[in-house]
Amino acid sequence: MLRTFEIDPWKIVTHKLDKENKRLQESMTSIGNGYMGMRGMFEEDYSADTHSGIYIGGVWYPDKTVVGWWKNGYPKYFGKVINAVNFDKINVWLNDEKLDLATTPIEDFELSLDMQSGILTRKFTVVKHDRRVRFTIQRFVSIAQKQLFDVNYQIENLGETPVTVKLVSEINADVFNEDSNYDEKFWNVKTKAVTADSGYLIAETKPNNFGTPQFTVGMQMTHKTNLKALSSIEEDKRIGNQFQGTLAAKDQAQFEKRVIVVTSRDYDDDATLKAGMTVLSDQVTQATHEQLVAAQQAEWAKRWHKADVQITGDAAAQQGIRFNLFQLFSTFYGEDKRLNIGPKGFTGEKYGGATYWDTEGFALPLYLSLADKKVSENLLEYRYNQLPGAFHNAREQGLKGALYPMVTFNGIENHNEWEITFEEIHRNGTIAYAIYNYTRYTGDETYLKAKGIDVLTAISRFWADRVHWSERKGVYMIHGVTGPNEYENNVNNNWYTNMLAQWTLKYTLASLAKVTERKRDELAVTADEKAHWQDIIDKMYLPEDKELGIFVQNDCFLDKDLQPVTKIPQDQLPINQHWSWDKILRSPYIKQADVLQGIWYFIDRFPESVKKRNFDFYEPLTVHESSLSACVHAILAADLRYEDKAVEMYERTARLDLDNYNNDTVDGLHITSMTGSWLAIVQGFAGMRVQDGRLSFKPFLPKKWTSYRFRVNFRERLIEVQVNAQGTQVKLLKGEPLTIDLDEQPLALKGAD
Amino acid sequence: MLRTFEIDPWKIVTHKLDKENKRLQESMTSIGNGYMGMRGMFEEDYSADTHSGIYIGGVWYPDKTVVGWWKNGYPKYFGKVINAVNFDKINVWLNDEKLDLATTPIEDFELSLDMQSGILTRKFTVVKHDRRVRFTIQRFVSIAQKQLFDVNYQIENLGETPVTVKLVSEINADVFNEDSNYDEKFWNVKTKAVTADSGYLIAETKPNNFGTPQFTVGMQMTHKTNLKALSSIEEDKRIGNQFQGTLAAKDQAQFEKRVIVVTSRDYDDDATLKAGMTVLSDQVTQATHEQLVAAQQAEWAKRWHKADVQITGDAAAQQGIRFNLFQLFSTFYGEDKRLNIGPKGFTGEKYGGATYWDTEGFALPLYLSLADKKVSENLLEYRYNQLPGAFHNAREQGLKGALYPMVTFNGIENHNEWEITFEEIHRNGTIAYAIYNYTRYTGDETYLKAKGIDVLTAISRFWADRVHWSERKGVYMIHGVTGPNEYENNVNNNWYTNMLAQWTLKYTLASLAKVTERKRDELAVTADEKAHWQDIIDKMYLPEDKELGIFVQNDCFLDKDLQPVTKIPQDQLPINQHWSWDKILRSPYIKQADVLQGIWYFIDRFPESVKKRNFDFYEPLTVHESSLSACVHAILAADLRYEDKAVEMYERTARLDLDNYNNDTVDGLHITSMTGSWLAIVQGFAGMRVQDGRLSFKPFLPKKWTSYRFRVNFRERLIEVQVNAQGTQVKLLKGEPLTIDLDEQPLALKGAD
């Protein structure tokens, strides 16, 4: 654990420039607006360790797959989030000395991300001899105007002697990617122009050998300042505007840079892109800085109004949940259904790919409750639109139907470890489950009938081809899979996978009965096919141990040396940093919920005794070395009224990045797992469920807390739940009256006054 | 299948320059002397597809491991066989036109490798207008003088007009490796000098980051010719001697290049290396070309005298077995115990690493019978000397004892796919088995007691730590392995592995009882340790199916969809080129003998009914997509008197490279599997066994053949076995009288007359 920021309810703030942990500070002070975002690097060059990263949603490059030994079926390329053309760059000179916080002596440093407004502020005073110059730099990516980036400098001469200030504001396409083959550079400049105080640059991603699209981005910068413009800069891959002025004692310089960022994702050709960029740039130039900031604050306020969770009695927990919500919303707020929730959002370039099953498994439940229904629907449509890719993936493996990818931008699998790529097929089950989850929560079958059924049918066809009939045992089996517990690979009959496959077939058959004749004709599921699905449903092997009364994670699991995690010496944890991979694989230790993931998905269908026996058996074997593990266990522990365990699990998820628990936040934030703390509070502590259209809560109050309060959208209503020592208060803030269950008793909620 | 050479009993000969299959022709015409070797590329530049490769035993470079996703325990580097400094290069100009067989018109081409002498001959006539110039080029690497390479040109002007001939003979260190990261170059020149007609160059492999040794090689060239020396060439990485002359009509030019190649493996420092090189060069300069050739022929004749297999009635089979023996002996004849049998020998640079378990599993039995005992002992000592590396490998996986590597140069694991590197641990069993095999064949326990016991103890300690106790089943198990059948990965309780582990522990305990007190003290196997080993021996789980009466390849195997290979559509074979890896893994198809490999190792210990049931069950599921598969099946089929099956299996191994069965001989020959055809004939058709010190045969004659004859060394004797329509004749050619079994009847062999 490493806590580099101070505890504050609404701010991520530090007063120390921590050079040792600069990248960590950068990850944590990332900002984004769903369309684009950036790490918290400084505007000016920094000569010590730093990772400057700006990312634009949906702009990527297919990097050649690198493996030790090629295996049939491996994807040809691995889609990388690429580091965009740098439009944030501003270098500063004071009396011809270049500012570089790695070496320039400073005082009164502050770095502060205001989560209420999404504005990042940096303050410091440069000190040299009797010279003291105070900088206050604020930046944001606008959620009121997605193409807008704004950075604003106040530079004040606190000393008695005049100081000459020069700023060079750039757009620079000479950017390389850290996490690619050979630190490659991906941008070619197409056109650029620069005036004395503004400029634009249009660049394109370089060609690739895989037939995936190239992307063009256009960036136009304008400036508002009381400094004087000098001659502009134009180089091969870089344009710059230079401004200079001399500040008398106590004098201030104002300097604002506005950049409009457009991409070929939204324009048909370069001409319209350039025209669009110009129009937008002209528009924002009309506004005052105060207007732009006010719009930003207003939009964030709307989001917080629906989504804020208030915790009293635990300031660290309060900060943690807000940080997670802030970063999730900065990554994705559902405006663009071509985008999804990348594992690092706009906070780093590691991993690559935009979409993992985390979205459906962990993020969708949060967006269902915290954002408009359309947002969740967009997440589902994203997969519907990528059906062709999913068909391709199944074909590559010689299978029918659709296999959704482990990692992708465009629906085509990008991952390239056989035990994951080819075998972690349970992901397909979660894609199907998400359709069910959405339909159950919203009560709206429109999506299911219009598009969801296509996805369900395609996935069912995959399962029906992927199972095999074991003559010997007289059952259908699924061999050669990796379950959610990636600490076992290539196992047979993973209970979770088999159960989800069986469930998908059932749900698809039931849903097919609801759709129009025309849709049924289109999908052409034959009677034979249905009969085969039913046969699989009836004869699917679901490993159970009668004696222990548990579901068996996979074949042979119970043959292991089943020692609990508490037997592992502390200095060998986490095992993924201390044990050879083979030792991890044959150990009984579970990375993240596996059987329990399945029980969570259908938490209301299993008797308490079953949930208890499985939890009691598997949780002690679980090392929770995935950021997706703790929340599921928190929810199940809460369900079983293991309150201390639920709180322990919550604490492992709530401040994962803020306290750098996994020691890898330098690479960027764990965006998709940020839903975990919210799920742990709402589905865990507050016991929120939706069953047969009925919303219910069964809350408890963690011992350390004095109260917590959250709001959820539910079928056109906004409901607030507050839990404190006095009990639980549920208010209907918006929408029609509704009866819910609270602690298993009906509670009629009246409309808001 | 692609047959680019003609059928000939002693030659690999073609009269067609097959430009489409140039690399294939090069692989097949490789020559070597155990110390160094080269592919059959041309001396002169060739502007179309070619792969020029010269390799020196034990000279390698640690290339950085490249993987998609790093896993704990992966080796840091992958040892590459590196393409040596090119000392073969000779370019030719005729009247200032550079010879390039990719474009120069030629007639009467012949490429011919004489296996009786190891001399490669190339002939062709350059034709232009009325000009006709005949080339006869012969080369060999000497087995009489391992450091010597010799290439000899006869150039005859067949036409009527004079022709000016120029030859530039080079040593060139500007060589790149095809099969490395980024086509790297590995050689730095340390020193060089050139006179008018000779020169030397000393180069060193570039530094590496892994602390493995750099190698220095020195090459000195001299020339004998009736051409006139011109000015010499000296560049950064290249030296050259130029010779020129004008050939009148019917005139001949003679040109011979001799190169002495020395390495830092045999010299302490550069000064002694250079001095040694000079001495050797001066020595060979004394000899006439005829003397050098005669010495080469004499040495090969000695080898063939002991090892030749004669087959009548099947010329293709005759050529096949000789080719295999020729290439095996070219790769390894046991002179240097620091060397081993690389998978490609000196015929290509793919794979890398020098040593696989193929050596102990497949090559040792052949060398036991065909070469001096010392050769086999050297193979065993190689592993003894690499014990420190094997301890290292086990430690890297957090295990006790020694784990021999899958691939190595120095004992340290180089392979980097987790399912092989970490899991294909059965290799350790074969290292132990080889000690048993050697001792059984030679009847000499000296090695076992002096050194073998160290290896056995270290391996036993590995097994004892690697098993786990399954509380539930009350047995010891080995989870997470890959058996010899690499078409299943990460399986539990592979019968072959468990059986070999159990056997190793037994054999080690029995052997410990035989060694000196002092050795026992040194090994310090405690009473507790022995008791634990005995407990594992007693309670090791060996999966069996009582109903089928077979050993079960691994847990869950019988749950598969067990359709025979005959059900796979022909156009999907080989499955490793047509099926996605996951489909292969969950299929029942077996790449190479697995259970049957274990039965082969202990072929005399299993009742015929057991062998039959297992063969009948597993063989129909086996796709034989490893070059190591067919011979084991040939032997077992012969043992069961399935003569047709034995012959079918033999035919799959005998001409694997000559007929390019696996379509990958372009990369080099399958050296280690070349033992397969000999094993199939001797252990298969002729049924050779050694049991309790007694040699026995039980031959049959394949229907297509009229006879076959082979010789084996056995305990200081040379025995010849001939099988024909009249039956079997066994002769003792050398050594003391001996009683053997022939067709289960004792046969007293008298000494040679």
GROMACS .gro file of C-alpha atoms in nm, chain A residues 66-69 71-74 78 182 351 356 396-399 415-419 422-423 466 468-473 477 479-480 488-490 492-493 545 547-548 555-556 558-561 575-586, chain B residues 66-69 71-74 78 182 351 356 396-399 415-419 422-423 466 468-473 477 479-480 488-490 492-493 545 547-548 555-556 558-561 575-586:
model
  118
   66VAL     CA    1   0.413  -1.130  -3.050
   67VAL     CA    2   0.428  -1.478  -2.901
   68GLY     CA    3   0.697  -1.729  -2.822
   69TRP     CA    4   0.542  -2.016  -3.017
   71LYS     CA    5  -0.049  -2.159  -3.218
   72ASN     CA    6  -0.319  -2.214  -3.477
   73GLY     CA    7  -0.601  -1.969  -3.433
   74TYR     CA    8  -0.404  -1.691  -3.266
   78PHE     CA    9  -0.332  -0.696  -3.087
  182TYR     CA   10   0.962  -0.166  -3.003
  351TYR     CA   11  -0.325  -0.394  -2.194
  356TYR     CA   12  -1.337  -0.698  -2.168
  396GLU     CA   13  -1.140  -1.920  -3.637
  397GLN     CA   14  -1.176  -2.192  -3.377
  398GLY     CA   15  -1.376  -2.410  -3.613
  399LEU     CA   16  -1.696  -2.357  -3.419
  415HIS     CA   17  -0.590  -1.161  -2.698
  416ASN     CA   18  -0.313  -1.411  -2.761
  417GLU     CA   19  -0.258  -1.660  -2.485
  418TRP     CA   20  -0.424  -1.986  -2.580
  419GLU     CA   21  -0.555  -2.062  -2.233
  422PHE     CA   22  -0.940  -1.995  -2.689
  423GLU     CA   23  -1.052  -2.122  -2.354
  466ARG     CA   24  -1.869  -2.645  -2.815
  468HIS     CA   25  -1.930  -3.273  -2.646
  469TRP     CA   26  -2.119  -3.585  -2.558
  470SER     CA   27  -1.934  -3.811  -2.321
  471GLU     CA   28  -2.047  -4.158  -2.414
  472ARG     CA   29  -1.896  -4.301  -2.103
  473LYS     CA   30  -2.069  -4.070  -1.857
  477MET     CA   31  -1.941  -3.184  -2.110
  479HIS     CA   32  -1.359  -2.971  -2.185
  480GLY     CA   33  -1.060  -2.742  -2.213
  488GLU     CA   34  -0.635  -2.279  -1.330
  489ASN     CA   35  -0.606  -2.323  -1.704
  490ASN     CA   36  -0.741  -2.571  -1.950
  492ASN     CA   37  -1.265  -2.971  -1.778
  493ASN     CA   38  -1.621  -2.898  -1.678
  545ASP     CA   39  -2.001  -3.297  -0.454
  547GLU     CA   40  -2.084  -3.510   0.049
  548LEU     CA   41  -1.959  -3.153   0.080
  555ASP     CA   42  -1.306  -3.180  -1.260
  556CYS     CA   43  -1.022  -3.290  -1.031
  558LEU     CA   44  -1.119  -3.178  -0.501
  559ASP     CA   45  -0.813  -3.397  -0.562
  560LYS     CA   46  -0.590  -3.102  -0.483
  561ASP     CA   47  -0.406  -3.038  -0.161
  575ILE     CA   48   0.128  -1.560  -0.503
  576ASN     CA   49   0.129  -1.420  -0.854
  577GLN     CA   50   0.442  -1.224  -0.766
  578HIS     CA   51   0.611  -1.505  -0.574
  579TRP     CA   52   0.521  -1.838  -0.725
  580SER     CA   53   0.610  -1.995  -1.053
  581TRP     CA   54   0.306  -2.018  -1.279
  582ASP     CA   55   0.288  -2.398  -1.261
  583LYS     CA   56   0.281  -2.388  -0.883
  584ILE     CA   57  -0.008  -2.145  -0.894
  585LEU     CA   58  -0.193  -2.365  -1.141
  586ARG     CA   59  -0.176  -2.684  -0.939
  819VAL     CA   60   0.979  -1.303  -2.635
  820VAL     CA   61   0.633  -1.389  -2.509
  821GLY     CA   62   0.289  -1.238  -2.527
  822TRP     CA   63   0.227  -1.236  -2.153
  824LYS     CA   64   0.462  -1.565  -1.654
  825ASN     CA   65   0.657  -1.610  -1.334
  826GLY     CA   66   0.942  -1.850  -1.379
  827TYR     CA   67   0.992  -1.802  -1.752
  831PHE     CA   68   1.638  -1.847  -2.529
  935TYR     CA   69   1.465  -0.894  -3.538
 1104TYR     CA   70   1.432  -2.409  -3.258
 1109TYR     CA   71   1.611  -3.207  -2.592
 1149GLU     CA   72   1.300  -2.135  -1.028
 1150GLN     CA   73   0.981  -2.333  -0.992
 1151GLY     CA   74   1.010  -2.339  -0.615
 1152LEU     CA   75   1.092  -2.709  -0.610
 1168HIS     CA   76   1.202  -2.300  -2.342
 1169ASN     CA   77   0.926  -2.050  -2.281
 1170GLU     CA   78   0.576  -2.185  -2.313
 1171TRP     CA   79   0.441  -2.257  -1.968
 1172GLU     CA   80   0.269  -2.582  -2.062
 1175PHE     CA   81   0.701  -2.587  -1.646
 1176GLU     CA   82   0.488  -2.889  -1.711
 1219ARG     CA   83   0.649  -3.231  -0.706
 1221HIS     CA   84   0.108  -3.394  -0.375
 1222TRP     CA   85  -0.096  -3.599  -0.138
 1223SER     CA   86  -0.462  -3.613  -0.225
 1224GLU     CA   87  -0.635  -3.644   0.106
 1225ARG     CA   88  -0.959  -3.728  -0.063
 1226LYS     CA   89  -0.830  -4.016  -0.274
 1230MET     CA   90  -0.078  -3.743  -0.749
 1232HIS     CA   91  -0.119  -3.244  -1.122
 1233GLY     CA   92  -0.053  -2.992  -1.396
 1241GLU     CA   93  -0.303  -3.223  -2.426
 1242ASN     CA   94  -0.167  -2.962  -2.189
 1243ASN     CA   95  -0.183  -2.913  -1.817
 1245ASN     CA   96  -0.355  -3.430  -1.412
 1246ASN     CA   97  -0.199  -3.768  -1.344
 1298ASP     CA   98  -0.943  -4.847  -1.639
 1300GLU     CA   99  -1.317  -5.233  -1.762
 1301LEU     CA  100  -1.109  -5.154  -2.070
 1308ASP     CA  101  -0.752  -3.796  -1.568
 1309CYS     CA  102  -1.065  -3.725  -1.773
 1311LEU     CA  103  -1.195  -4.136  -2.114
 1312ASP     CA  104  -1.459  -3.864  -2.085
 1313LYS     CA  105  -1.364  -3.738  -2.428
 1314ASP     CA  106  -1.546  -3.802  -2.751
 1328ILE     CA  107  -0.467  -3.151  -3.750
 1329ASN     CA  108  -0.188  -2.925  -3.629
 1330GLN     CA  109  -0.212  -2.737  -3.957
 1331HIS     CA  110  -0.590  -2.733  -3.976
 1332TRP     CA  111  -0.737  -2.711  -3.630
 1333SER     CA  112  -0.735  -2.435  -3.375
 1334TRP     CA  113  -0.516  -2.526  -3.079
 1335ASP     CA  114  -0.809  -2.556  -2.840
 1336LYS     CA  115  -0.982  -2.802  -3.069
 1337ILE     CA  116  -0.670  -3.016  -3.077
 1338LEU     CA  117  -0.643  -3.003  -2.700
 1339ARG     CA  118  -0.993  -3.121  -2.625
   0.00000   0.00000   0.00000
